[in-house]
Coordinates of C-alpha atoms in Angstrom, one line a residue:
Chain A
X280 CA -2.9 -43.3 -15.4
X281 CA -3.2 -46.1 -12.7
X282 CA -4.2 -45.3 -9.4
X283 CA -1.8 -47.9 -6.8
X284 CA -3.3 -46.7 -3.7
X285 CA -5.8 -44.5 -1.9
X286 CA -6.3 -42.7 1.6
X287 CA -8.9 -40.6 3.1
X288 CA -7.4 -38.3 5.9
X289 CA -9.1 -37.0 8.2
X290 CA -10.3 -33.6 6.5
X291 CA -11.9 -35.8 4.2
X292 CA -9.3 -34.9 1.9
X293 CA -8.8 -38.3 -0.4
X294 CA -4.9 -38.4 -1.2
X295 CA -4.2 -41.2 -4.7
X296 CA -0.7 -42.5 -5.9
X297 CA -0.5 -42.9 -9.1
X298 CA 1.7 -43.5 -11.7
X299 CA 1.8 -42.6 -15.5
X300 CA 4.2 -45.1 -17.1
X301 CA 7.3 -44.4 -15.4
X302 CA 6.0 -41.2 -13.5
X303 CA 5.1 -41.6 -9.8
X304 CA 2.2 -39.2 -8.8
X305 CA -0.1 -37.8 -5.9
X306 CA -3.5 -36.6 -6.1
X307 CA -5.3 -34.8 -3.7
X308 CA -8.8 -34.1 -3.9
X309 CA -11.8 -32.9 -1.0
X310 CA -14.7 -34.9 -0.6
X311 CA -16.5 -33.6 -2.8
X312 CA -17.9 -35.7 -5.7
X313 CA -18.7 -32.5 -8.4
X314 CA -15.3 -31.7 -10.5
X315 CA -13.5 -29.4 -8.8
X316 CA -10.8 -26.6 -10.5
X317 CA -7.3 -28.4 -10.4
X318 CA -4.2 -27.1 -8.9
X319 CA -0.5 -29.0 -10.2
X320 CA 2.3 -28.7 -7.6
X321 CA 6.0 -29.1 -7.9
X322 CA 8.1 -29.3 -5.2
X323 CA 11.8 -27.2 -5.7
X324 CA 14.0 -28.2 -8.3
X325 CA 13.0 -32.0 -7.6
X326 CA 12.8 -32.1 -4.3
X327 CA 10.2 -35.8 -3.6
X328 CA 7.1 -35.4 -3.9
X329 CA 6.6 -36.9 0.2
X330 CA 8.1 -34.2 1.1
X331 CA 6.5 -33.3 4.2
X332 CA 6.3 -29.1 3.1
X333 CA 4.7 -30.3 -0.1
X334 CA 2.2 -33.0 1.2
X335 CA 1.3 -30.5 4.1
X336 CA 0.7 -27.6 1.0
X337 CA -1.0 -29.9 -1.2
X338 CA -3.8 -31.3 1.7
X339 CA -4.6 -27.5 2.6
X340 CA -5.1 -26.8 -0.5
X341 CA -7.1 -29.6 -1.5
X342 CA -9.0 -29.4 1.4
X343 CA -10.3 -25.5 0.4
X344 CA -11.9 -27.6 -2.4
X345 CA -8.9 -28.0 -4.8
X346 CA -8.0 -30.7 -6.7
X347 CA -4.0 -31.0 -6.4
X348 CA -1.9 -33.4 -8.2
X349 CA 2.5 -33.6 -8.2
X350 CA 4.9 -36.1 -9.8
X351 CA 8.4 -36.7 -8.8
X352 CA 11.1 -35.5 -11.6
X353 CA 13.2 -37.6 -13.4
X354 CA 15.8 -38.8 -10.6
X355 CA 14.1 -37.5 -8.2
X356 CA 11.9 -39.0 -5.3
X357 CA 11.3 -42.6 -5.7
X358 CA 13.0 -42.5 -9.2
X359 CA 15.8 -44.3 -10.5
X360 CA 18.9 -42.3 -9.6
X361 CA 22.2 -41.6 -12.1
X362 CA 25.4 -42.4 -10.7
X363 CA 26.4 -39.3 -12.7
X364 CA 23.4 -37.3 -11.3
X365 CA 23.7 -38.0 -8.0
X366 CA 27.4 -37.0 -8.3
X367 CA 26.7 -33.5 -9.5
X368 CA 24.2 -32.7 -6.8
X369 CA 26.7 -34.0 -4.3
X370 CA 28.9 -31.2 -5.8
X371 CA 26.3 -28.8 -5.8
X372 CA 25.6 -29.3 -2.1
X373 CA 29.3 -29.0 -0.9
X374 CA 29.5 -25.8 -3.2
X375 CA 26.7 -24.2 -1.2
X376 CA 28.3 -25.6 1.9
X377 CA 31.2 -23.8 1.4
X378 CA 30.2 -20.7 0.5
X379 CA 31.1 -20.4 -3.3
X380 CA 30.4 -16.8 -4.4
X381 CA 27.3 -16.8 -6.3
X382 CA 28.5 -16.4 -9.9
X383 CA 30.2 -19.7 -9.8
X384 CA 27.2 -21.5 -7.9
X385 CA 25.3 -20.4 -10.7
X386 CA 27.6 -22.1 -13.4
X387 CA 27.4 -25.2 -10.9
X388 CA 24.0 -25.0 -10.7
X389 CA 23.0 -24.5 -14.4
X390 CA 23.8 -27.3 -16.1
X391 CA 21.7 -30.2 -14.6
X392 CA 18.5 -27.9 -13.4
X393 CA 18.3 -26.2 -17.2
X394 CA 17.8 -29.7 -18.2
X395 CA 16.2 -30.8 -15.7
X396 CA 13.1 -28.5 -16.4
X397 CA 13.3 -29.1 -19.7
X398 CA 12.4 -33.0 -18.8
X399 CA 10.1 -32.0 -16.2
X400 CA 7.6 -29.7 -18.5
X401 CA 6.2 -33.2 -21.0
X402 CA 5.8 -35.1 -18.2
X403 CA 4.0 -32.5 -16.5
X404 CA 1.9 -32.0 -19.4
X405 CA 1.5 -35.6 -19.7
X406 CA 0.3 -35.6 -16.5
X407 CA -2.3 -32.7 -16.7
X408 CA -3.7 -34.9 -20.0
X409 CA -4.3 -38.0 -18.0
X410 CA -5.4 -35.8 -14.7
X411 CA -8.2 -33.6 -16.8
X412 CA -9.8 -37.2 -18.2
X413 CA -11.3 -37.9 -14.6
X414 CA -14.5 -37.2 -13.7
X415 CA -13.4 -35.4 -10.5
X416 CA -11.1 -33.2 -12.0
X417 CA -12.4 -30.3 -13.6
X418 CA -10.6 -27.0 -14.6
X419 CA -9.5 -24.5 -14.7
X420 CA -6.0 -25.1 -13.9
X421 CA -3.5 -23.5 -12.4
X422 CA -0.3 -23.6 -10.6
X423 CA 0.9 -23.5 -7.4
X424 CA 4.3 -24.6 -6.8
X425 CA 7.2 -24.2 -5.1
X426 CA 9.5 -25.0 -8.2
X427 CA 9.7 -21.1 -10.3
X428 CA 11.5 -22.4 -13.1
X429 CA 9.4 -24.9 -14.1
X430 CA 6.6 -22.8 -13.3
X431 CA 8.1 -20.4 -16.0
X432 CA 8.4 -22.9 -18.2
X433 CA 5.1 -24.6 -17.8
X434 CA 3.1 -21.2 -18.0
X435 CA 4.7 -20.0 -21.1
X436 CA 4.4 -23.7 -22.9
X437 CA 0.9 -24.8 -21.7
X438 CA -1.8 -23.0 -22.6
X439 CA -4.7 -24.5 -20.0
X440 CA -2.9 -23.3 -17.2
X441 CA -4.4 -19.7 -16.5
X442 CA -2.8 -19.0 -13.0
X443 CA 0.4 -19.2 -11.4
X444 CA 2.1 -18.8 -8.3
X445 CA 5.7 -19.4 -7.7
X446 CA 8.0 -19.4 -4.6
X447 CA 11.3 -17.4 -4.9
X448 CA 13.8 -19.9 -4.0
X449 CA 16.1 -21.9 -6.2
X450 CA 17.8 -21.7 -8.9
X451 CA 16.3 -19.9 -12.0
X452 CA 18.1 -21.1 -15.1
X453 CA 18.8 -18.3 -17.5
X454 CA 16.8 -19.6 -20.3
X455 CA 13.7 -18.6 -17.6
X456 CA 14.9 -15.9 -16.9
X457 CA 14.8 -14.8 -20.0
X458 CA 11.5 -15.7 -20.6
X459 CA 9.8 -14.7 -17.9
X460 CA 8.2 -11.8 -19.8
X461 CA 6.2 -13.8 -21.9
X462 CA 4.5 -14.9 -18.5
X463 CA 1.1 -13.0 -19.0
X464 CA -1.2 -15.0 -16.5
X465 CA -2.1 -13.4 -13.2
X466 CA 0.6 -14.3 -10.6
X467 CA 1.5 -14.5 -7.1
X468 CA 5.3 -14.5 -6.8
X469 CA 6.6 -15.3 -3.1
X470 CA 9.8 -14.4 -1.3
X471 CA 11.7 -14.9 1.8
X472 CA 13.1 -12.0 2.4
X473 CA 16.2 -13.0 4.2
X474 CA 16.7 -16.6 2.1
X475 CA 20.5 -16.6 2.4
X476 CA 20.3 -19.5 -0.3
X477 CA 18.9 -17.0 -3.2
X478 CA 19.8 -13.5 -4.0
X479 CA 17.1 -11.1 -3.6
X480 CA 18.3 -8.6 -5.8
X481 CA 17.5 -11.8 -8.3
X482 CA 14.3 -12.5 -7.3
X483 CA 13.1 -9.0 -7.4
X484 CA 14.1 -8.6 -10.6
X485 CA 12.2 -11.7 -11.9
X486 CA 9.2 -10.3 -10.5
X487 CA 10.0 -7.2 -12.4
X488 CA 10.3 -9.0 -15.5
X489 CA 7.1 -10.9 -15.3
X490 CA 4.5 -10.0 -18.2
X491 CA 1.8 -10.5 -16.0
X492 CA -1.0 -7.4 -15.7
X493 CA -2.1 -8.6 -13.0
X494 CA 1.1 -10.0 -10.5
X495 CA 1.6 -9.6 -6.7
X496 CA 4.5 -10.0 -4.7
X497 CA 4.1 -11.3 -1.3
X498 CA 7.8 -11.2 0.8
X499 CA 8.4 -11.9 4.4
X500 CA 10.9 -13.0 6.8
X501 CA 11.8 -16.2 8.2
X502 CA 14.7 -17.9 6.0
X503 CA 14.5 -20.2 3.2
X504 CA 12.0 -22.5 5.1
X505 CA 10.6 -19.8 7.0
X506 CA 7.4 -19.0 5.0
X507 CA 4.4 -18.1 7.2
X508 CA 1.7 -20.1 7.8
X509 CA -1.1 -17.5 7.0
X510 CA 0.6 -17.6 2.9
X511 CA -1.2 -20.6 2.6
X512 CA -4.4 -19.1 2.6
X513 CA -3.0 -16.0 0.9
X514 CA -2.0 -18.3 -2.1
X515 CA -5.4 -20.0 -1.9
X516 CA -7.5 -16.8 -2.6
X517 CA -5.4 -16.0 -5.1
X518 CA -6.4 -19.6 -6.4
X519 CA -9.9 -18.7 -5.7
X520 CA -10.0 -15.4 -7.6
X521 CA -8.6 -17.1 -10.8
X522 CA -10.4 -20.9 -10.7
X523 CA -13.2 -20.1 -8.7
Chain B
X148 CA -14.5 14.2 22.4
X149 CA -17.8 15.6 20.9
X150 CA -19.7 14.0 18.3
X151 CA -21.8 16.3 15.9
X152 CA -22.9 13.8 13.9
X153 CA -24.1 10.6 13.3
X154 CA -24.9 8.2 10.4
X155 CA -26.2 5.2 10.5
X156 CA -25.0 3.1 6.9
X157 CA -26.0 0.5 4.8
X158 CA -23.5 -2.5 6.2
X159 CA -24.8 -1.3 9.8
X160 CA -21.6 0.3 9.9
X161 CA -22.4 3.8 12.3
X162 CA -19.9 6.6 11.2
X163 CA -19.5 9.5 13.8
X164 CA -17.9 12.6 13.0
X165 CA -16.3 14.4 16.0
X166 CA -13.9 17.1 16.9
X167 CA -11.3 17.2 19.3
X168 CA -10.3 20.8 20.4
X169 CA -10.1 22.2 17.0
X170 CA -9.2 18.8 15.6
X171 CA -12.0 17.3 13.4
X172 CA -11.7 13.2 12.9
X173 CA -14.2 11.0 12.0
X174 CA -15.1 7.5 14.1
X175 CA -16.8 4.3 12.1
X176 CA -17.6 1.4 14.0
X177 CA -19.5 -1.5 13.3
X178 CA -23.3 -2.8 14.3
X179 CA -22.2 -4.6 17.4
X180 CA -22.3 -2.9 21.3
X181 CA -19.6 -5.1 22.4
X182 CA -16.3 -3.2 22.3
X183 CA -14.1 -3.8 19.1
X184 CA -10.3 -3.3 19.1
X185 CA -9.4 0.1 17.4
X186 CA -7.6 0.9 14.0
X187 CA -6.2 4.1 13.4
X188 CA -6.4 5.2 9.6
X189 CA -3.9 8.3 8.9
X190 CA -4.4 9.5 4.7
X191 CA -1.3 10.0 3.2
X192 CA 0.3 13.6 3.8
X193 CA -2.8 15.4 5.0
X194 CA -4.9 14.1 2.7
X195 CA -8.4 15.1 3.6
X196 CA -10.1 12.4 6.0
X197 CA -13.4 13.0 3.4
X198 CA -11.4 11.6 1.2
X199 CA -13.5 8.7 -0.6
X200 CA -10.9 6.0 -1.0
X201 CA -10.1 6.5 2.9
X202 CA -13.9 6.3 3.6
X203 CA -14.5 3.3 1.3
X204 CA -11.4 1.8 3.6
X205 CA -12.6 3.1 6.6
X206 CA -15.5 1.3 6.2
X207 CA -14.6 -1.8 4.7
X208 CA -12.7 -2.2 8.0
X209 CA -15.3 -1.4 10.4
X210 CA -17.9 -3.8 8.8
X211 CA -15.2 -6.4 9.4
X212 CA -15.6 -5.9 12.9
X213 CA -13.3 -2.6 14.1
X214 CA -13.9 0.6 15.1
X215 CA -11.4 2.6 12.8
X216 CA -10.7 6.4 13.6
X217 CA -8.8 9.3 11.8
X218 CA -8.2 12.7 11.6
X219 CA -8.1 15.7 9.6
X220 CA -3.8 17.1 9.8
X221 CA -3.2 20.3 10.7
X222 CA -3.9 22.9 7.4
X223 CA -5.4 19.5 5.6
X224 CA -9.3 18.6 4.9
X225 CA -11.7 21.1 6.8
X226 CA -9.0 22.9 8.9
X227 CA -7.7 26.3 8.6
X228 CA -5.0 26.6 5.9
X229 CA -1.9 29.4 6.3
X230 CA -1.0 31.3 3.1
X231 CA 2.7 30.2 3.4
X232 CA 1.1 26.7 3.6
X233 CA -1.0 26.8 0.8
X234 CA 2.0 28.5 -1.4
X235 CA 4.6 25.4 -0.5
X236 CA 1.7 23.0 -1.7
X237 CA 1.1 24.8 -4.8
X238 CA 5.2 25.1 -5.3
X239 CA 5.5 20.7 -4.7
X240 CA 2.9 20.1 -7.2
X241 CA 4.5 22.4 -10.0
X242 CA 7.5 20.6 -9.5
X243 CA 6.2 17.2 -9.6
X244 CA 4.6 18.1 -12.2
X245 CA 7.3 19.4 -14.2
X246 CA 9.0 16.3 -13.2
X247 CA 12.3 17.7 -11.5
X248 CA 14.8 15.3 -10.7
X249 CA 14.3 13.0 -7.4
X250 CA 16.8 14.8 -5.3
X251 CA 15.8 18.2 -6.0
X252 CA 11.8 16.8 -5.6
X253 CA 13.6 15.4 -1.7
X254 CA 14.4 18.6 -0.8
X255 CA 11.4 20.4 -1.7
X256 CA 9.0 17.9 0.0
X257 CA 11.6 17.6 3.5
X258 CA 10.7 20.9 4.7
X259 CA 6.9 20.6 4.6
X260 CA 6.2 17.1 5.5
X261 CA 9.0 16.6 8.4
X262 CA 7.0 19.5 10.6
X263 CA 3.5 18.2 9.5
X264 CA 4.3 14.8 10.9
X265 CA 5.9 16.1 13.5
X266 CA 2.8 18.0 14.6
X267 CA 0.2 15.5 13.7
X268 CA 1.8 12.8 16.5
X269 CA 0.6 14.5 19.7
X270 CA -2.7 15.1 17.9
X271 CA -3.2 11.3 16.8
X272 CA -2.1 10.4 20.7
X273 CA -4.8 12.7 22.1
X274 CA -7.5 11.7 20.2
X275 CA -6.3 7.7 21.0
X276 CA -6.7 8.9 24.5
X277 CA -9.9 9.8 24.0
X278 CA -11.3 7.0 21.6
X279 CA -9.8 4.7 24.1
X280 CA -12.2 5.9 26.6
X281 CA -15.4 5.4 24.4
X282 CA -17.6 2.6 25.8
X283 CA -17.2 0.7 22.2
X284 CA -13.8 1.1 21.9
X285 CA -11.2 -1.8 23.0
X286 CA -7.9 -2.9 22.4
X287 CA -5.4 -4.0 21.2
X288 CA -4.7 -0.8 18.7
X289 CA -3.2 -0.7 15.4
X290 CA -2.4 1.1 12.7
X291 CA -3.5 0.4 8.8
X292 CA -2.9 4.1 7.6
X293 CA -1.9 5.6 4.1
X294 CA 0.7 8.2 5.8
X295 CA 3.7 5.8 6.3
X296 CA 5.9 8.4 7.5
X297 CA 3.1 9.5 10.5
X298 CA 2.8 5.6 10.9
X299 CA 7.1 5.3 11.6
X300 CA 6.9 7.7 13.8
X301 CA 3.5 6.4 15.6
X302 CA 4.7 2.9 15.9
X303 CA 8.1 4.4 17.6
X304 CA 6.5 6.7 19.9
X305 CA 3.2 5.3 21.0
X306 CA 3.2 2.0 22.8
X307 CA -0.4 1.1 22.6
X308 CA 0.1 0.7 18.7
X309 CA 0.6 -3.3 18.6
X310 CA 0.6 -3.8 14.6
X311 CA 1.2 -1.6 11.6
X312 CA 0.0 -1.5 8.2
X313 CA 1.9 1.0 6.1
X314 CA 1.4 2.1 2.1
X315 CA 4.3 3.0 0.5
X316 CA 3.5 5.8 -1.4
X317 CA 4.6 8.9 -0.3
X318 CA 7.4 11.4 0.6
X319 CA 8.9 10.0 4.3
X320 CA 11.1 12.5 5.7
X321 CA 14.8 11.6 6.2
X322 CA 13.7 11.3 10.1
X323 CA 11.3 8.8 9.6
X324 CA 13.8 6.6 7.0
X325 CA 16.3 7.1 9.9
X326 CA 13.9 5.1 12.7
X327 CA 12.4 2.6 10.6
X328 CA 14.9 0.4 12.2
X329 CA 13.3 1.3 15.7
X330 CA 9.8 -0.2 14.5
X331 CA 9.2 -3.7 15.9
X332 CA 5.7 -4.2 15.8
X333 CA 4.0 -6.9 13.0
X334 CA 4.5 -4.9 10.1
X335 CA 2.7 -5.0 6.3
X336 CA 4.0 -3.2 4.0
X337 CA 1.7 -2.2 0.7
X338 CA 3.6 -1.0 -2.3
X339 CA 2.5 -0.5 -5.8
X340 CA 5.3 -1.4 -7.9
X341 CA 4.8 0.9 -10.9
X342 CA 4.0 4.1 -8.5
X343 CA 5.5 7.0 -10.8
X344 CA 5.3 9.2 -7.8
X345 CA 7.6 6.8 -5.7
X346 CA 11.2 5.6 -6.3
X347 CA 10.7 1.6 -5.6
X348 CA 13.9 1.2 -4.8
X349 CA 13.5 3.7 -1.6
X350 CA 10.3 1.5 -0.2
X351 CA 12.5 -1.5 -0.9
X352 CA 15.1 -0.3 1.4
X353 CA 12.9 1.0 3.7
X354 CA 10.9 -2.3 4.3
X355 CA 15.0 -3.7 4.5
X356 CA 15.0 -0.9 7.4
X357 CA 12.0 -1.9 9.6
X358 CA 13.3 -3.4 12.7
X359 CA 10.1 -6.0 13.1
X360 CA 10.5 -9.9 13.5
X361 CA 7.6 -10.3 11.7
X362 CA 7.2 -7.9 8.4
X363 CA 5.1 -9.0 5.4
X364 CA 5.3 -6.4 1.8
X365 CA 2.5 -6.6 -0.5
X366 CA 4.0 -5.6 -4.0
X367 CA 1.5 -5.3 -6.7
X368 CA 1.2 -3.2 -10.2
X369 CA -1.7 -0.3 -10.9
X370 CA 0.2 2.9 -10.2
X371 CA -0.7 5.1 -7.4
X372 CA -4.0 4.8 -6.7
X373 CA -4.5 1.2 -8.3
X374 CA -3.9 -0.9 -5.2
X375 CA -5.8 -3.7 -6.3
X376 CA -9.6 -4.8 -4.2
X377 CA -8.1 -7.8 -2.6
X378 CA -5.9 -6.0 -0.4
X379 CA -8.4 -4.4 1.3
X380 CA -9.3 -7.9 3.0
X381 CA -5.9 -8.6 3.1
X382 CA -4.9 -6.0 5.3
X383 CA -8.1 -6.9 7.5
X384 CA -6.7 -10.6 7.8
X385 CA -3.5 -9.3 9.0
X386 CA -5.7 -7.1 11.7
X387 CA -7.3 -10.1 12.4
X388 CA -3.9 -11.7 13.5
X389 CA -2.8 -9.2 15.9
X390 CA -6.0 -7.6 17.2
X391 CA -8.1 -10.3 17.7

């Protein structure tokens, strides 16, 4: 891991780009110099990591004493885009546009995010090696991101992470849905309620399917982007109950 | 109002009980002179207001810095019970009990409950009248009850009520499903998603129903009575937002 650049905002939050080979990174930590728990965040179905939504997540969260680290998925972000690639999201996006009924979205939509997450989930792991060498990061670890299905995937595959919440709101390939019962780590699932991008009666039932003992469902209104402000410090005790 | 007793607890929380005509109710309010704003705690279907998960609420709540009232229903807790009453009770739990089918288990609870809700408004709406008048008593006024069908009908009726908090977790008369739709105030919503007792799908569509801008549900497993600690603060956070 190499750090390429540094910042300290004014929270006294210290934000770090990073990459790990070919992996571009950000790590958030608070001021603090004792290790702190750490806290991996992906954006939605590879969405950059400068996302504005994600950045503004990330800081609260580090700032609440968190360390929070991202990386940008393979074509993603700052990442070298595939003529092919790019050609299938443009299809994807004038699907939506359109209206497509849902069954055939979901066709158009499974092929690259399946694999997709299946690329994501050894970088992320990757990532989480190089992250828990540093002296500032300590554990435990969990997750809170706005990417469910590699959330899925991660918190099945990856042992060390022993929290997880997930935002309701892309597209869940089958092979997660189906294994969302072998999820067994306390969870936090969130939902907008009237997301006219995912079907609810979908995301409900993935939060049925959950194996978690232990899981909470927080929905409310406001669209896709819509998510109240006061779920941010919702998802941070959650964090704090399970790190902390 | 008269008080006829006092106790001064622990948390410096002072808990009055009172009576109102022949309604008895019970008043906690925090250390502090100044006054607080005012949250009106209803148990679920005449539960009796001695009940100790309402107290440990009750007084959760107050310590956080509101004066929280409720009252004993008409035939519930320490008022007189009719013989007809008492038989309708015993003939509900028999057939919960024997598990009869939902329908059947809806028509059995419509007849009891409607009237009881009906007859507890004007009683909940005196005694706001007359907590309103106590020197530390403020506003704003709201609502974190365990009777969500009182609380519907509350919200609809009584204009000083500026923010709801409902459990989902027992019978609500077809009256009350019917003017969900006419409740507009901040809404949460509590709901324990393995709660034998209640059909899930029915608190689903009745969150669906509320008419509010702003609604937030709190879905979380533990049956009935196994609404998990956090929420308690929770739901005092979401106080915090529209009382203070």
């Amino acid at each position: 891991m190499q750090f390429t650049s540094e910042q300290r905002l004014d929270d006294g939050v210290l934000a770090r780009e990073f990459t790990l080979g070919e992996i571009p990174g950000t790590l958030w930590t608070p001021g603090s110099a004792a290790p702190v728990p750490l806290v991996l965040m992906a954006h939605n179905n590879g969405l950059p990591k400068a996302d504005s939504r994600l950045v503004a997540r990330a800081r609260y969260t580090a700032a609440r004493g968190y360390a929070v680290a991202t990386i940008d998925a393979a074509g993603c972000g700052d990442r070298p885009r595939s003529a092919a690639a790019e050609q299938i999201r443009a299809e994807l996006r004038q699907a939506v546009q359109a209206g497509r009924p849902a069954d055939e979205l979901d066709e158009l939509f499974e092929s690259p995010v399946g694999p997709l997450v299946a690329q994501a989930v050894p970088e992320w792991q990757a990532a989480l090696d190089a992250l828990l060498r540093l002296p500032d990061v300590g554990g435990p670890v969990g997750d809170s991101g706005g990417w469910a299905a590699l959330g899925i995937r991660l918190a099945v595959a990856e042992p060390r992470l022993v929290a997880a919440g997930f935002f309701a709101g892309g597209y869940v390939p089958r092979a997660q849905r189906e294994e969302a019962r072998l999820v067994t780590v306390p969870l936090l699932f969130l939902l907008q309620w009237d997301d006219q991008g995912n079907p609810r009666r979908r995301a409900l039932d993935l939060f049925d399917a959950f194996g978690s003992k232990e899981k909470t469902l927080h929905a409310n209104l406001g669209g896709h982007t819509g998510t109240p402000w006061f779920e941010l410090e919702d998802g941070c005790r959650f964090l704090d109950r399970h790190l902390k």
